Coordinates of C-alpha atoms and ligand atoms in Angstrom, one line a residue:
M795 CA 123.1 216.3 194.4
A796 CA 122.1 214.7 191.2
P797 CA 121.7 217.2 188.2
A798 CA 118.1 218.5 188.0
K799 CA 117.9 217.2 184.4
L800 CA 118.3 213.7 185.6
L801 CA 115.7 213.8 188.3
E802 CA 113.2 215.6 185.9
A803 CA 113.7 212.9 183.3
V804 CA 113.2 210.2 185.9
K805 CA 110.1 211.8 187.2
E806 CA 108.5 212.3 184.0
Y807 CA 109.2 209.2 182.3
S808 CA 110.1 206.4 184.8
P809 CA 107.9 207.6 187.7
K810 CA 108.0 204.3 189.7
T811 CA 111.8 204.9 190.2
D812 CA 112.7 205.9 193.6
L813 CA 114.4 209.4 193.4
E814 CA 116.4 208.8 196.6
T815 CA 117.9 205.7 195.0
V816 CA 118.8 207.8 192.0
E817 CA 120.4 210.3 194.3
L818 CA 122.5 207.5 196.2
A819 CA 123.4 205.9 192.9
Y820 CA 124.6 209.4 191.4
D821 CA 126.6 210.2 194.6
F822 CA 128.3 206.8 194.6
A823 CA 129.2 207.0 190.6
A824 CA 130.4 210.8 191.0
K825 CA 132.6 209.9 193.9
A826 CA 134.1 206.9 192.0
H827 CA 134.7 209.1 188.9
E828 CA 135.9 212.1 190.9
G829 CA 138.7 214.0 189.2
Q830 CA 138.3 212.0 186.1
K831 CA 137.7 214.1 182.8
R832 CA 136.2 213.1 179.3
A833 CA 138.3 213.8 176.2
S834 CA 136.3 217.0 176.0
G835 CA 137.5 218.1 179.1
E836 CA 134.2 218.0 181.0
P837 CA 133.7 215.9 184.2
Y838 CA 133.4 212.2 183.5
I839 CA 130.2 211.9 185.5
N840 CA 128.3 213.9 182.9
H841 CA 128.8 211.0 180.6
S842 CA 127.1 208.6 183.3
V843 CA 124.4 211.1 183.7
E844 CA 123.6 211.5 180.1
T845 CA 123.5 207.6 179.8
A846 CA 121.0 207.4 182.7
I847 CA 118.9 210.1 181.1
T848 CA 118.5 208.2 177.8
L849 CA 117.4 205.1 179.9
A850 CA 114.9 207.1 181.8
K851 CA 113.5 208.5 178.7
L852 CA 113.1 205.0 177.2
R853 CA 110.9 204.7 180.4
L854 CA 113.0 201.9 181.6
P855 CA 112.8 200.9 185.4
E856 CA 115.0 201.8 188.3
N857 CA 117.6 199.3 188.1
M858 CA 118.6 200.0 184.7
I859 CA 118.8 203.9 185.4
V860 CA 121.1 202.9 188.3
A861 CA 123.3 200.6 186.3
G862 CA 123.4 203.4 183.7
L863 CA 124.9 205.7 186.2
M864 CA 127.3 203.0 187.3
H865 CA 128.2 201.6 183.9
D866 CA 131.8 202.8 183.7
V867 CA 132.8 202.5 187.4
P868 CA 134.5 199.2 187.5
E869 CA 136.3 199.6 184.3
D870 CA 137.8 203.1 185.0
T871 CA 137.9 203.4 188.8
P872 CA 139.3 201.6 191.7
V873 CA 135.6 200.9 193.0
T874 CA 134.8 197.2 192.2
L875 CA 131.7 195.2 191.1
E876 CA 131.6 193.8 194.6
D877 CA 131.2 197.4 196.0
I878 CA 128.5 198.0 193.6
E879 CA 126.7 194.9 194.6
K880 CA 127.0 195.6 198.3
E881 CA 125.4 199.1 197.6
F882 CA 122.8 198.4 194.8
G883 CA 122.3 194.7 194.8
E884 CA 123.0 191.7 192.6
D885 CA 120.8 192.7 189.7
V886 CA 122.5 196.1 189.0
A887 CA 125.9 194.5 189.7
S888 CA 125.3 191.8 187.0
M889 CA 124.2 194.4 184.4
V890 CA 127.2 196.4 185.0
A891 CA 129.2 193.3 184.8
G892 CA 127.7 192.6 181.3
I893 CA 128.6 196.2 180.2
T894 CA 132.0 195.9 181.2
K895 CA 132.5 192.7 179.3
L896 CA 130.9 194.1 176.3
G897 CA 133.4 197.1 176.6
K898 CA 136.1 194.8 175.9
I899 CA 135.0 193.8 172.4
K900 CA 137.0 196.3 170.0
Y901 CA 135.8 196.6 166.4
R902 CA 138.8 195.7 164.2
G903 CA 137.1 195.7 160.7
M904 CA 135.1 193.5 158.9
E905 CA 137.2 190.4 159.3
R906 CA 136.1 190.4 163.0
Y907 CA 132.6 191.3 162.4
V908 CA 131.0 188.0 162.9
E909 CA 133.1 187.4 166.0
N910 CA 131.9 190.8 167.5
L911 CA 128.4 189.8 166.7
R912 CA 128.6 186.6 168.4
K913 CA 129.8 188.1 171.6
M914 CA 127.2 190.8 171.4
F915 CA 124.5 188.1 171.0
V916 CA 125.8 186.0 173.9
A917 CA 125.7 189.0 176.0
M918 CA 122.2 189.8 174.8
A919 CA 120.9 186.5 175.5
S920 CA 122.1 186.3 178.9
D921 CA 120.5 189.7 179.6
I922 CA 119.2 192.0 176.8
R923 CA 119.0 195.0 179.2
V924 CA 122.7 195.2 178.8
I925 CA 122.5 195.9 175.2
L926 CA 120.0 198.7 175.9
I927 CA 122.4 200.4 178.5
K928 CA 125.1 200.0 175.8
F929 CA 122.8 201.7 173.4
A930 CA 122.4 204.6 175.7
D931 CA 126.1 204.8 176.4
R932 CA 127.0 204.8 172.8
L933 CA 124.6 207.5 171.9
H934 CA 126.3 210.0 174.2
N935 CA 129.7 208.8 173.0
L936 CA 128.6 209.4 169.4
S937 CA 127.5 212.9 170.2
T938 CA 130.7 213.8 171.8
L939 CA 133.1 212.3 169.1
D940 CA 134.5 215.6 168.0
A941 CA 136.8 215.5 171.0
L942 CA 138.6 212.2 170.0
P943 CA 141.4 211.8 167.5
S944 CA 140.0 211.1 164.0
R945 CA 141.0 207.4 163.8
K946 CA 139.2 206.6 167.1
R947 CA 136.2 208.7 165.7
V948 CA 135.8 206.6 162.5
R949 CA 136.2 203.2 164.4
I950 CA 133.4 204.0 166.8
A951 CA 131.2 205.5 164.3
L952 CA 131.5 202.5 161.9
E953 CA 131.2 200.0 164.7
S954 CA 127.9 201.9 165.8
L955 CA 126.8 201.9 162.1
E956 CA 127.3 198.4 161.3
I957 CA 126.8 196.4 164.5
Y958 CA 124.7 198.6 167.0
A959 CA 122.2 200.0 164.5
P960 CA 121.2 196.8 162.8
I961 CA 120.6 195.2 166.2
A962 CA 118.7 198.2 167.3
N963 CA 116.7 197.6 164.2
R964 CA 116.3 193.8 164.9
L965 CA 115.0 194.8 168.4
G966 CA 112.3 197.1 166.7
M967 CA 113.9 200.3 168.2
G968 CA 113.3 202.6 165.4
M969 CA 114.1 205.7 167.2
M970 CA 117.4 204.5 168.6
Q971 CA 118.4 203.0 165.1
G972 CA 117.7 206.3 163.4
K973 CA 119.9 208.3 166.0
L974 CA 122.8 205.9 166.0
E975 CA 122.7 205.9 162.1
D976 CA 122.7 209.6 161.8
L977 CA 125.2 210.3 164.3
S978 CA 127.5 207.9 162.8
F979 CA 126.8 208.8 159.3
K980 CA 128.5 212.2 159.5
Y981 CA 132.0 210.5 160.5
V982 CA 131.9 207.3 158.5
Y983 CA 130.8 209.0 155.2
P984 CA 131.4 212.8 155.6
K985 CA 131.2 213.6 152.0
E986 CA 127.9 211.7 151.5
Y987 CA 126.6 213.2 154.6
A988 CA 127.2 216.7 153.4
W989 CA 125.6 215.8 150.1
V990 CA 122.4 214.2 151.6
S991 CA 121.8 217.1 154.3
G992 CA 122.6 219.7 151.7
L993 CA 120.0 218.0 149.5
V994 CA 117.0 217.8 151.8
K995 CA 117.6 221.0 154.1
D996 CA 115.2 223.3 152.3
R997 CA 113.0 220.6 151.2
Y998 CA 112.3 219.4 154.8
R999 CA 111.3 222.6 156.0
A1000 CA 108.9 223.2 153.2
K1001 CA 107.6 219.7 153.8
E1002 CA 107.1 220.2 157.4
R1003 CA 104.9 223.3 156.8
Y1004 CA 102.9 221.4 154.1
L1005 CA 102.2 218.3 156.2
K1006 CA 101.0 220.6 159.0
K1007 CA 98.4 221.9 156.6
V1008 CA 97.4 218.3 155.5
G1009 CA 97.3 217.2 159.0
E1010 CA 94.7 219.8 160.1
K1011 CA 92.5 218.9 157.2
I1012 CA 92.5 215.2 158.1
E1013 CA 91.9 215.7 161.8
A1014 CA 88.9 217.9 160.7
E1015 CA 87.6 215.2 158.7
L1016 CA 88.2 212.7 161.4
V1017 CA 86.2 214.8 163.8
K1018 CA 83.1 214.7 161.6
N1019 CA 83.3 210.9 161.5
R1020 CA 83.7 210.8 165.3
I1021 CA 87.2 209.4 165.3
K1022 CA 89.4 210.8 168.0
T1023 CA 93.0 212.0 166.9
L1024 CA 95.5 211.3 169.5
D1025 CA 98.3 212.7 167.7
I1026 CA 99.1 213.8 164.1
H1027 CA 102.6 214.8 163.1
G1028 CA 105.0 214.9 160.4
R1029 CA 108.3 212.9 160.3
M1030 CA 111.1 213.5 158.1
K1031 CA 113.2 210.5 156.9
H1032 CA 116.4 209.9 158.8
L1033 CA 119.4 210.9 156.8
Y1034 CA 121.3 207.8 156.7
S1035 CA 118.1 205.7 155.8
L1036 CA 117.4 208.3 153.1
Y1037 CA 120.9 207.9 152.0
K1038 CA 120.5 204.1 151.5
K1039 CA 117.4 204.6 149.7
L1040 CA 119.0 207.2 147.3
L1041 CA 121.7 204.6 146.4
K1042 CA 119.0 202.2 145.3
Y1043 CA 117.1 204.7 143.2
D1044 CA 119.8 206.3 141.0
R1045 CA 120.3 209.1 143.8
N1046 CA 117.1 210.7 142.5
L1047 CA 115.3 212.5 145.3
D1048 CA 112.2 212.5 143.2
K1049 CA 111.7 208.8 143.3
I1050 CA 111.6 208.8 147.1
Y1051 CA 107.9 209.0 148.2
D1052 CA 108.4 208.5 151.8
L1053 CA 110.8 211.5 152.4
A1054 CA 108.4 213.1 154.6
A1055 CA 105.3 211.2 156.1
L1056 CA 102.4 212.0 158.1
R1057 CA 101.7 210.0 161.2
V1058 CA 98.0 209.7 162.5
I1059 CA 97.7 208.1 165.9
V1060 CA 94.1 207.0 166.6
P1061 CA 92.8 204.9 169.5
S1062 CA 91.9 201.5 168.0
V1063 CA 92.8 199.1 165.1
A1064 CA 89.1 199.6 163.8
D1065 CA 89.8 203.4 163.7
C1066 CA 92.9 202.8 161.6
Y1067 CA 91.1 201.1 159.0
A1068 CA 88.4 203.6 159.0
T1069 CA 90.9 206.6 158.8
L1070 CA 92.5 204.9 155.9
G1071 CA 89.0 204.9 154.1
I1072 CA 88.4 208.5 155.0
I1073 CA 91.7 209.7 153.7
H1074 CA 91.3 207.8 150.4
Q1075 CA 87.9 209.6 150.0
M1076 CA 89.8 213.0 150.5
W1077 CA 92.7 212.2 148.2
K1078 CA 93.5 209.6 145.6
P1079 CA 95.9 206.9 146.5
L1080 CA 98.8 206.0 144.6
K1081 CA 98.7 202.3 143.1
G1082 CA 100.5 199.7 144.8
R1083 CA 101.5 201.8 147.8
I1084 CA 98.9 200.7 150.2
K1085 CA 100.4 198.4 152.9
D1086 CA 98.7 196.7 155.8
Y1087 CA 101.4 196.0 158.3
I1088 CA 98.8 195.7 160.8
A1089 CA 97.5 192.3 159.2
Q1090 CA 100.9 191.5 158.2
P1091 CA 103.6 192.9 160.5
K1092 CA 107.2 193.3 159.5
P1093 CA 109.5 190.6 160.7
N1094 CA 110.7 192.9 163.4
G1095 CA 107.2 193.4 164.7
Y1096 CA 106.4 196.9 163.0
Q1097 CA 102.8 197.4 162.7
S1098 CA 100.9 200.3 160.8
L1099 CA 98.8 201.2 157.7
H1100 CA 100.6 203.0 155.0
T1101 CA 99.3 204.6 152.0
T1102 CA 100.7 207.2 149.7
I1103 CA 98.3 209.9 148.4
F1104 CA 98.2 212.5 145.6
C1105 CA 97.6 215.5 147.8
D1106 CA 96.6 219.1 147.2
D1107 CA 98.7 220.8 144.4
G1108 CA 99.7 217.3 143.2
E1109 CA 102.2 216.8 146.1
I1110 CA 102.7 213.1 147.0
V1111 CA 102.4 212.2 150.7
E1112 CA 102.9 209.1 152.6
V1113 CA 100.5 208.7 155.6
Q1114 CA 101.1 206.1 158.4
I1115 CA 98.1 205.3 160.5
R1116 CA 98.6 203.5 163.8
T1117 CA 97.3 203.0 167.5
E1118 CA 99.4 204.5 170.2
Q1119 CA 100.6 201.2 171.2
M1120 CA 101.9 200.6 167.8
H1121 CA 103.6 203.8 167.7
E1122 CA 105.3 203.3 170.9
E1123 CA 106.4 199.9 169.8
A1124 CA 107.8 201.2 166.4
E1125 CA 109.9 203.9 168.2
Y1126 CA 110.9 202.0 171.3
G1127 CA 110.7 198.4 170.3
I1128 CA 111.6 196.1 173.1
A1129 CA 112.1 198.9 175.5
A1130 CA 108.2 199.6 175.1
H1131 CA 107.6 196.0 176.0
W1132 CA 109.7 196.4 179.3
H1133 CA 107.6 199.4 180.0
Y1134 CA 104.3 197.5 179.6
V1135 CA 105.5 194.6 181.8
E1136 CA 106.5 197.3 184.6
E1137 CA 103.0 198.8 184.3
G1138 CA 101.5 195.4 184.3
K1139 CA 99.8 195.8 181.2
E1140 CA 101.7 192.8 179.5
S1141 CA 103.2 189.5 180.8
P1142 CA 106.9 189.0 180.9
E1143 CA 106.2 186.2 178.3
A1144 CA 105.8 188.8 175.6
V1145 CA 109.3 190.2 176.2
N1146 CA 110.8 186.8 176.4
Q1147 CA 109.2 186.1 173.0
Q1148 CA 110.7 189.0 171.6
I1149 CA 114.2 187.8 172.5
A1150 CA 113.4 184.3 171.6
W1151 CA 115.3 185.1 168.2
V1152 CA 118.4 185.7 170.0
K1153 CA 118.3 182.5 172.0
D1154 CA 117.8 180.7 168.7
L1155 CA 120.8 182.3 167.4
I1156 CA 123.0 181.2 170.3
K1157 CA 121.7 177.6 169.9
L1158 CA 122.7 178.0 166.3
Q1159 CA 126.2 179.1 167.1
Q1160 CA 126.9 176.1 169.2
E1161 CA 125.5 173.7 166.6
S1162 CA 127.7 175.5 164.1
L1163 CA 130.6 174.4 165.7
K1164 CA 130.0 170.9 164.4
D1165 CA 128.4 171.8 161.1
K1166 CA 129.3 175.1 159.5
G1167 CA 127.3 174.8 156.3
H1168 CA 124.2 174.3 158.7
L1169 CA 124.8 177.7 160.4
I1170 CA 124.7 179.6 157.1
E1171 CA 121.5 177.8 156.0
S1172 CA 119.9 178.8 159.5
F1173 CA 121.0 182.4 159.2
E1174 CA 119.3 182.7 155.9
K1175 CA 116.2 181.1 157.4
L1176 CA 116.2 183.6 160.3
K1177 CA 116.5 186.3 157.8
I1178 CA 118.5 188.5 160.1
D1179 CA 118.9 191.9 158.6
V1180 CA 122.4 192.2 159.9
F1181 CA 123.6 189.6 157.7
Q1182 CA 121.9 190.7 154.6
K1183 CA 124.1 191.4 151.6
R1184 CA 127.1 189.6 153.3
I1185 CA 128.4 186.0 152.3
F1186 CA 130.3 183.7 154.4
V1187 CA 133.1 181.7 152.7
F1188 CA 135.5 179.2 154.6
T1189 CA 139.1 178.7 154.6
P1190 CA 140.5 175.1 154.1
S1191 CA 140.9 175.1 157.9
G1192 CA 137.3 176.0 158.6
D1193 CA 137.5 179.6 159.6
V1194 CA 134.8 181.8 158.4
I1195 CA 135.5 184.9 156.3
D1196 CA 132.6 187.3 155.8
L1197 CA 132.6 189.3 152.7
P1198 CA 130.1 191.4 150.6
E1199 CA 127.9 189.9 148.1
D1200 CA 129.7 189.3 144.6
A1201 CA 133.2 189.2 146.2
T1202 CA 135.9 187.2 144.7
P1203 CA 138.8 185.2 145.5
V1204 CA 141.1 188.3 145.6
D1205 CA 138.8 189.9 148.3
F1206 CA 138.9 186.7 150.1
A1207 CA 142.8 186.6 149.9
Y1208 CA 143.1 190.2 151.2
A1209 CA 140.6 189.6 153.9
I1210 CA 143.1 186.7 155.1
H1211 CA 146.1 188.8 155.0
S1212 CA 147.4 191.5 152.9
D1213 CA 150.3 189.7 151.9
I1214 CA 148.4 186.7 150.6
G1215 CA 146.3 189.3 148.7
D1216 CA 149.4 190.8 147.2
R1217 CA 150.8 187.5 146.1
C1218 CA 147.9 185.5 145.1
T1219 CA 148.0 183.8 141.6
A1220 CA 145.1 181.3 141.6
A1221 CA 142.3 180.1 143.5
R1222 CA 140.5 176.8 144.1
I1223 CA 136.8 177.0 144.9
N1224 CA 135.4 173.9 146.6
N1225 CA 138.5 171.9 145.5
E1226 CA 138.2 173.2 141.8
I1227 CA 140.5 175.5 140.2
A1228 CA 138.7 178.9 139.7
P1229 CA 139.7 182.1 138.0
L1230 CA 140.6 185.0 140.5
D1231 CA 137.6 187.0 139.4
A1232 CA 135.1 184.1 140.1
R1233 CA 132.1 185.0 142.1
L1234 CA 132.0 183.5 145.6
Y1235 CA 128.9 182.3 147.4
S1236 CA 127.9 181.7 151.0
G1237 CA 129.2 178.3 152.0
D1238 CA 132.1 178.0 149.4
M1239 CA 135.3 176.8 150.6
C1240 CA 138.2 178.8 149.1
E1241 CA 141.8 178.2 148.9
I1242 CA 144.3 180.7 147.6
V1243 CA 147.5 179.6 145.7
V1244 CA 150.3 181.9 146.6
D1245 CA 153.5 182.7 144.4
K1246 CA 156.2 183.8 146.9
N1247 CA 158.1 185.5 143.9
R1248 CA 155.4 187.5 142.8
K1249 CA 156.0 191.2 143.2
G1250 CA 152.7 192.5 143.8
P1251 CA 149.1 192.6 142.9
N1252 CA 147.7 193.3 139.2
A1253 CA 146.1 196.8 138.7
D1254 CA 143.4 194.9 136.6
W1255 CA 142.1 193.3 139.6
L1256 CA 140.6 196.7 140.5
K1257 CA 137.9 195.8 137.9
F1258 CA 136.4 193.2 139.9
V1259 CA 137.3 193.5 143.7
K1260 CA 134.6 194.4 145.9
T1261 CA 135.9 195.1 149.2
H1262 CA 137.7 198.5 150.3
H1263 CA 140.6 196.8 151.6
A1264 CA 141.5 195.1 148.4
K1265 CA 141.0 198.2 146.4
D1266 CA 143.2 200.2 148.7
R1267 CA 146.0 197.7 148.7
I1268 CA 146.0 197.5 145.0
R1269 CA 145.9 201.3 144.3
L1270 CA 148.5 201.8 146.9
Y1271 CA 150.8 199.2 144.9
A1272 CA 150.0 200.8 141.6
K1273 CA 151.0 204.1 142.9
K1274 CA 154.3 203.0 144.4
K1275 CA 155.2 201.5 141.2
R1276 CA 154.7 204.5 139.3
L1277 CA 156.8 206.4 141.7
S1278 CA 159.7 204.1 141.5
Ligands
LIG2557 MN1 130.4 204.7 178.8

């Protein structure tokens, strides 16, 4: 018997899914995983069930829920893909095959970042549903990280933060991105996490109470104007996105205006604009903070009207006004489109358009094999969030090394190999001699001159290196030297 919470989630969120098929899939997966335990000691099948529940809650269709239950079967049990195909059909089996392939990609630090992304994009373009199942799988893995050894914990969390979350963002899946980031944040930057969560704990509670009152006032005013309020709720900023914003604003919480926001969901676009007008009559808007993302959506498709108002008692409140469809798209992104196609509200064309950018990327990848400079130019044109603040520098043999913005030849040398970093003495950038603290740009070709007799790095390099890896190595050497 499948657990009741799985059946209930399917009934509520994916009503077209056949419960009997879910039962069969559950029995099949439970039997395959029989006797296996998670690191936490609980039965392995619990993980498969949690993955399937997340997929159901994204309101995804039957085959994806079945594939979710099945997703670790070929990798970890004697049951094969052929067995799955025989029982549940080719579509389910092909998704499970995709997940199994993705599972083989291991995150090995920044130097493998682009390669990882490339593989992920290839997997996505062939079937983007695979990525959605992978997200659901990862969400449960992140929530059970405490059972793992600390090295593994950090690797999984870092990979989620740097690869999965940006892709969720690019697919418009705001809620998924927020969850992936907040669950990882704690493990990747434990001190910063403690700082941010401590900072807002009390404030979030107070804000929630305050927003409730403001919401009631707005709703009353909308009733007078015959606008139906479908939903009105407060949302607190996710901790990781707050953290990133704090870094931009001198770590000053008072400069963050969207710490808490009030969301007003109304039936139509016309109602959105009318609501904005009504709110501006009630309270004065802050200059330069009115944003019309309905007329001009964000690159990932996000739509809403935003305004920031001086509210009662001088409190500053951000209000986000949107239709129900805009809200669903902001939270669920591409998963919402899947749902609309299932319901017959949207043609499959729209979903295909959503993933067109992935396909563009594959094309670019293939072209790039011929012309690497072209690749970088095209990435910049596509404005992929994932690649923001990273630069791509070539070795003389044509390998791409990705580095943070403002990185130097020393960072580059360490990214190739620790020994090359330790012994570098000079650099040539685009065939010209350059100092070791020169600034590298995307598309540069960099060559490192190594002195075999050099004993180790210069502690002065700490003043300009940008990567953690370079800093760690240089510090390590300086410490050793002091001790000897
Ligand atoms: Mn799994």
